[in-house]
Amino acid sequence: MKNLHPFKKLSKNFYTRSLLVVAKELLGKILVKKEGRILLAGEIVEVEAYDGLTDEAAHTFIGRTKRNEIMFNEGGYFYVYFTYGAHFCCNIVTGKKDHGTAVLIRAVEPLTGIEKMALNRYNKLILTEKEKHNLTSGPGKVCEAFNITKEHYGIDLTGDQIFLLDRPKLKKNDIEVSKRVGIKKSIDLPWRFYIKNNPYISRK
DNA sequence: ATCAAGATTACCT
DNA sequence: GGTAATCTTGATA
């Protein structure tokens, strides 16, 4: 998909709706990052929802801190955090002011700027088949491929640096629901959503 | 000041 | 299947 022009940037009112509605509708949308002339883009294929009110796994469950404060804004901001001493993960803030809800982007399917993603991840242009499918199949991998770091914390997604493009809503039948990955609290909430049979899903 | 945990990944058997 | 790497954050003193 070379030409992204036909697709319109998602506006504020997409993000300010409630967490689970936004989480499911984010599937199929296109994540875009502009680095000067270079355009990086990928279709969102896997997400997880986090809600500080009731969900012990959410970073906002403990209340407001310096790290999570952007999650208490209204929807439409980018929440980036660092974890395990190695990886950044990025989230889309949702809902109204003070909700403390966000959607973790767990995997995307590369569309544009794939060579730059290959350089960011592997420091080379030619990838094996295995490496191609490993490019963006996890939350830390997405941030490494897109070079998303703490510098991008709090970015307004209605701006021109990082934003999402609209695409038709997926059929309910194309969406798989499961428990979330890699958490130790509130483990039974069915708040992971991914596109059925997509090769870039982080795990079965 | 010190400490434990972590929304992960890559590499091992 | 298992686990080491690595460092920021938030809590406790």
Tab-separated table of C-alpha atoms (C1' of nucleotides) in Angstrom:
chain	number	residue	atom	x	y	z
A	1	MET	CA	0.000	0.000	0.000
A	2	LYS	CA	2.035	2.911	-1.314
A	3	ASN	CA	-0.469	5.711	-1.269
A	4	LEU	CA	-2.021	6.611	2.058
A	5	HIS	CA	-3.646	9.791	0.796
A	6	PRO	CA	-7.161	8.380	0.387
A	7	PHE	CA	-7.355	7.803	4.131
A	8	LYS	CA	-8.357	10.540	6.533
A	9	LYS	CA	-6.704	11.275	9.854
A	10	LEU	CA	-8.804	10.197	12.829
A	11	SER	CA	-10.055	13.206	14.779
A	12	LYS	CA	-10.459	13.930	18.468
A	13	ASN	CA	-13.991	12.555	18.745
A	14	PHE	CA	-12.808	9.094	17.715
A	15	TYR	CA	-10.555	8.859	20.766
A	16	THR	CA	-12.766	10.421	23.428
A	17	ARG	CA	-15.298	7.587	23.317
A	18	SER	CA	-15.144	4.796	25.889
A	19	LEU	CA	-12.149	2.492	26.211
A	20	LEU	CA	-13.495	-0.801	24.864
A	21	VAL	CA	-15.279	0.813	21.908
A	22	VAL	CA	-12.095	2.577	20.842
A	23	ALA	CA	-9.938	-0.493	21.494
A	24	LYS	CA	-11.963	-2.684	19.111
A	25	GLU	CA	-12.249	0.020	16.465
A	26	LEU	CA	-8.509	0.654	16.504
A	27	LEU	CA	-8.031	-2.693	14.773
A	28	GLY	CA	-7.487	-2.077	11.064
A	29	LYS	CA	-6.619	1.605	11.511
A	30	ILE	CA	-3.210	2.814	10.291
A	31	LEU	CA	-0.506	4.075	12.634
A	32	VAL	CA	1.612	6.751	10.934
A	33	LYS	CA	4.839	8.440	12.042
A	34	LYS	CA	6.526	11.171	10.031
A	35	GLU	CA	10.284	11.608	10.342
A	36	GLY	CA	11.006	14.477	7.992
A	37	ARG	CA	10.451	13.020	4.512
A	38	ILE	CA	10.347	9.482	5.791
A	39	LEU	CA	6.925	7.993	6.388
A	40	LEU	CA	6.410	4.958	8.574
A	41	ALA	CA	2.999	3.292	8.539
A	42	GLY	CA	1.436	0.056	9.687
A	43	GLU	CA	-2.025	-1.419	10.145
A	44	ILE	CA	-2.919	-2.011	13.783
A	45	VAL	CA	-3.620	-5.742	14.181
A	46	GLU	CA	-3.463	-6.330	17.958
A	47	VAL	CA	-4.353	-4.168	20.983
A	48	GLU	CA	-5.091	-4.407	24.706
A	49	ALA	CA	-7.306	-2.168	26.852
A	50	TYR	CA	-6.314	-0.816	30.278
A	51	ASP	CA	-8.643	0.954	32.732
A	52	GLY	CA	-7.289	2.443	35.957
A	53	LEU	CA	-10.680	2.476	37.684
A	54	THR	CA	-11.154	-1.261	38.079
A	55	ASP	CA	-8.202	-2.902	36.379
A	56	GLU	CA	-5.234	-3.663	38.627
A	57	ALA	CA	-2.933	-4.210	35.650
A	58	ALA	CA	-3.409	-0.635	34.392
A	59	HIS	CA	-0.618	1.812	35.178
A	60	THR	CA	-3.283	4.265	36.366
A	61	PHE	CA	-4.752	1.893	38.974
A	62	ILE	CA	-2.463	3.396	41.643
A	63	GLY	CA	-3.624	6.933	40.849
A	64	ARG	CA	-1.876	9.854	39.272
A	65	THR	CA	1.940	9.754	38.985
A	66	LYS	CA	4.454	11.561	36.843
A	67	ARG	CA	4.726	8.543	34.541
A	68	ASN	CA	1.023	7.994	33.904
A	69	GLU	CA	-0.332	11.560	34.021
A	70	ILE	CA	-0.998	11.733	30.277
A	71	MET	CA	-3.453	8.837	30.641
A	72	PHE	CA	-5.687	11.135	32.720
A	73	ASN	CA	-6.110	13.533	29.801
A	74	GLU	CA	-9.054	13.119	27.474
A	75	GLY	CA	-8.533	10.743	24.541
A	76	GLY	CA	-6.241	11.490	21.633
A	77	TYR	CA	-2.806	11.513	23.269
A	78	PHE	CA	0.136	9.121	23.011
A	79	TYR	CA	1.276	7.387	26.206
A	80	VAL	CA	4.770	5.872	25.892
A	81	TYR	CA	6.468	4.010	28.734
A	82	PHE	CA	9.752	2.174	29.223
A	83	THR	CA	9.875	-1.315	30.688
A	84	TYR	CA	12.228	-4.187	31.541
A	85	GLY	CA	15.186	-1.866	31.116
A	86	ALA	CA	14.985	-2.305	27.378
A	87	HIS	CA	11.693	-1.650	25.640
A	88	PHE	CA	9.259	1.171	24.952
A	89	CYS	CA	5.560	0.469	24.561
A	90	CYS	CA	3.019	2.889	23.116
A	91	ASN	CA	-0.631	3.486	23.933
A	92	ILE	CA	-3.579	5.507	22.673
A	93	VAL	CA	-5.277	7.454	25.475
A	94	THR	CA	-9.079	7.146	25.322
A	95	GLY	CA	-12.200	8.458	27.031
A	96	LYS	CA	-12.924	11.674	28.920
A	97	LYS	CA	-10.602	13.681	31.118
A	98	ASP	CA	-9.582	11.867	34.337
A	99	HIS	CA	-10.680	8.410	33.130
A	100	GLY	CA	-7.149	6.993	33.101
A	101	THR	CA	-7.861	4.643	30.187
A	102	ALA	CA	-5.617	3.714	27.265
A	103	VAL	CA	-5.114	1.091	24.578
A	104	LEU	CA	-1.740	-0.619	24.184
A	105	ILE	CA	-0.681	-1.154	20.574
A	106	ARG	CA	0.696	-4.678	20.621
A	107	ALA	CA	1.290	-5.362	16.936
A	108	VAL	CA	1.015	-3.776	13.506
A	109	GLU	CA	1.408	-5.015	9.941
A	110	PRO	CA	4.037	-2.896	8.133
A	111	LEU	CA	2.728	-0.930	5.127
A	112	THR	CA	5.113	1.936	4.369
A	113	GLY	CA	8.746	2.612	5.311
A	114	ILE	CA	9.486	-1.084	5.707
A	115	GLU	CA	13.161	-0.589	4.865
A	116	LYS	CA	13.519	2.004	7.612
A	117	MET	CA	11.787	-0.370	10.024
A	118	ALA	CA	14.239	-3.093	9.023
A	119	LEU	CA	17.154	-0.759	9.743
A	120	ASN	CA	15.687	0.272	13.097
A	121	ARG	CA	15.153	-3.345	14.162
A	122	TYR	CA	18.028	-5.237	12.555
A	123	ASN	CA	20.385	-2.576	11.174
A	124	LYS	CA	20.176	-4.160	7.719
A	125	LEU	CA	17.892	-3.999	4.686
A	126	ILE	CA	17.566	-7.594	3.609
A	127	LEU	CA	15.618	-9.722	6.067
A	128	THR	CA	14.918	-13.423	6.261
A	129	GLU	CA	11.273	-14.492	6.175
A	130	LYS	CA	11.420	-15.063	9.902
A	131	GLU	CA	12.801	-11.584	10.533
A	132	LYS	CA	10.123	-10.012	8.330
A	133	HIS	CA	7.377	-11.474	10.470
A	134	ASN	CA	9.267	-10.499	13.621
A	135	LEU	CA	9.497	-6.845	12.590
A	136	THR	CA	6.435	-5.493	14.421
A	137	SER	CA	4.837	-8.514	16.126
A	138	GLY	CA	4.928	-7.195	19.711
A	139	PRO	CA	4.602	-3.900	21.599
A	140	GLY	CA	8.347	-3.393	22.100
A	141	LYS	CA	9.031	-4.383	18.502
A	142	VAL	CA	6.542	-1.842	17.145
A	143	CYS	CA	8.262	0.962	19.049
A	144	GLU	CA	11.707	-0.154	17.932
A	145	ALA	CA	10.622	-0.405	14.274
A	146	PHE	CA	8.936	3.028	14.404
A	147	ASN	CA	11.696	4.491	16.611
A	148	ILE	CA	9.134	5.516	19.215
A	149	THR	CA	10.786	6.550	22.509
A	150	LYS	CA	10.099	8.647	25.590
A	151	GLU	CA	10.547	11.718	23.366
A	152	HIS	CA	7.120	10.900	21.954
A	153	TYR	CA	5.434	10.784	25.355
A	154	GLY	CA	2.287	12.917	25.364
A	155	ILE	CA	2.117	13.674	21.644
A	156	ASP	CA	-1.252	14.973	20.455
A	157	LEU	CA	-2.534	12.450	17.905
A	158	THR	CA	-4.484	15.107	16.039
A	159	GLY	CA	-1.112	16.661	15.110
A	160	ASP	CA	1.216	15.877	12.212
A	161	GLN	CA	4.028	13.818	13.751
A	162	ILE	CA	2.227	10.704	14.937
A	163	PHE	CA	-1.410	10.040	14.085
A	164	LEU	CA	-3.855	7.394	12.869
A	165	LEU	CA	-5.619	7.085	9.531
A	166	ASP	CA	-9.188	5.872	9.269
A	167	ARG	CA	-10.128	2.641	7.542
A	168	PRO	CA	-13.454	0.830	7.289
A	169	LYS	CA	-14.593	-0.842	10.505
A	170	LEU	CA	-13.840	-4.556	10.587
A	171	LYS	CA	-16.561	-7.185	10.737
A	172	LYS	CA	-17.117	-8.621	14.191
A	173	ASN	CA	-16.224	-11.997	12.772
A	174	ASP	CA	-12.707	-10.835	11.864
A	175	ILE	CA	-11.911	-9.896	15.471
A	176	GLU	CA	-10.615	-12.345	18.066
A	177	VAL	CA	-10.967	-11.646	21.804
A	178	SER	CA	-8.759	-13.083	24.560
A	179	LYS	CA	-7.176	-12.452	27.940
A	180	ARG	CA	-4.288	-10.002	28.037
A	181	VAL	CA	-0.659	-11.018	27.752
A	182	GLY	CA	2.223	-10.649	30.199
A	183	ILE	CA	0.374	-9.340	33.265
A	184	LYS	CA	0.020	-10.775	36.768
A	185	LYS	CA	-3.042	-8.855	38.034
A	186	SER	CA	-6.607	-8.703	36.700
A	187	ILE	CA	-5.557	-11.514	34.404
A	188	ASP	CA	-9.080	-12.721	33.530
A	189	LEU	CA	-10.386	-9.584	31.787
A	190	PRO	CA	-11.037	-10.393	28.073
A	191	TRP	CA	-9.525	-7.128	26.881
A	192	ARG	CA	-7.083	-8.235	24.212
A	193	PHE	CA	-8.350	-7.808	20.650
A	194	TYR	CA	-6.655	-8.907	17.455
A	195	ILE	CA	-7.348	-9.547	13.795
A	196	LYS	CA	-8.013	-13.213	13.108
A	197	ASN	CA	-5.217	-15.052	11.287
A	198	ASN	CA	-3.004	-12.000	10.893
A	199	PRO	CA	0.667	-13.076	10.641
A	200	TYR	CA	1.912	-10.225	12.843
A	201	ILE	CA	0.002	-11.206	16.022
A	202	SER	CA	2.421	-11.318	18.982
A	203	ARG	CA	1.367	-14.802	20.097
A	204	LYS	CA	-1.360	-17.403	19.977
B	1	DA	C1'	19.276	5.505	49.858
B	2	DT	C1'	17.629	1.223	48.723
B	3	DC	C1'	14.570	-2.091	46.750
B	4	DA	C1'	11.351	-5.005	44.038
B	5	DA	C1'	8.578	-5.313	40.034
B	6	DG	C1'	7.720	-4.861	35.416
B	7	DA	C1'	1.577	-4.139	29.667
B	8	DT	C1'	9.122	-7.665	26.826
B	9	DT	C1'	12.376	-9.729	23.908
B	10	DA	C1'	15.931	-12.780	22.236
B	11	DC	C1'	18.148	-16.751	22.851
B	12	DC	C1'	18.728	-21.220	24.901
B	13	DT	C1'	17.641	-26.541	25.425
C	1	DG	C1'	9.371	-25.330	27.179
C	2	DG	C1'	12.631	-21.783	30.253
C	3	DT	C1'	15.264	-17.531	31.542
C	4	DA	C1'	18.816	-13.602	31.496
C	5	DA	C1'	19.241	-8.934	30.289
C	6	DT	C1'	18.571	-4.260	31.797
C	7	DC	C1'	16.940	0.259	34.065
C	8	DT	C1'	13.011	3.193	35.222
C	9	DT	C1'	9.537	3.842	38.347
C	10	DG	C1'	7.138	4.112	42.664
C	11	DA	C1'	7.259	2.777	47.429
C	12	DT	C1'	9.407	2.653	51.779
C	13	DA	C1'	12.945	4.560	55.115
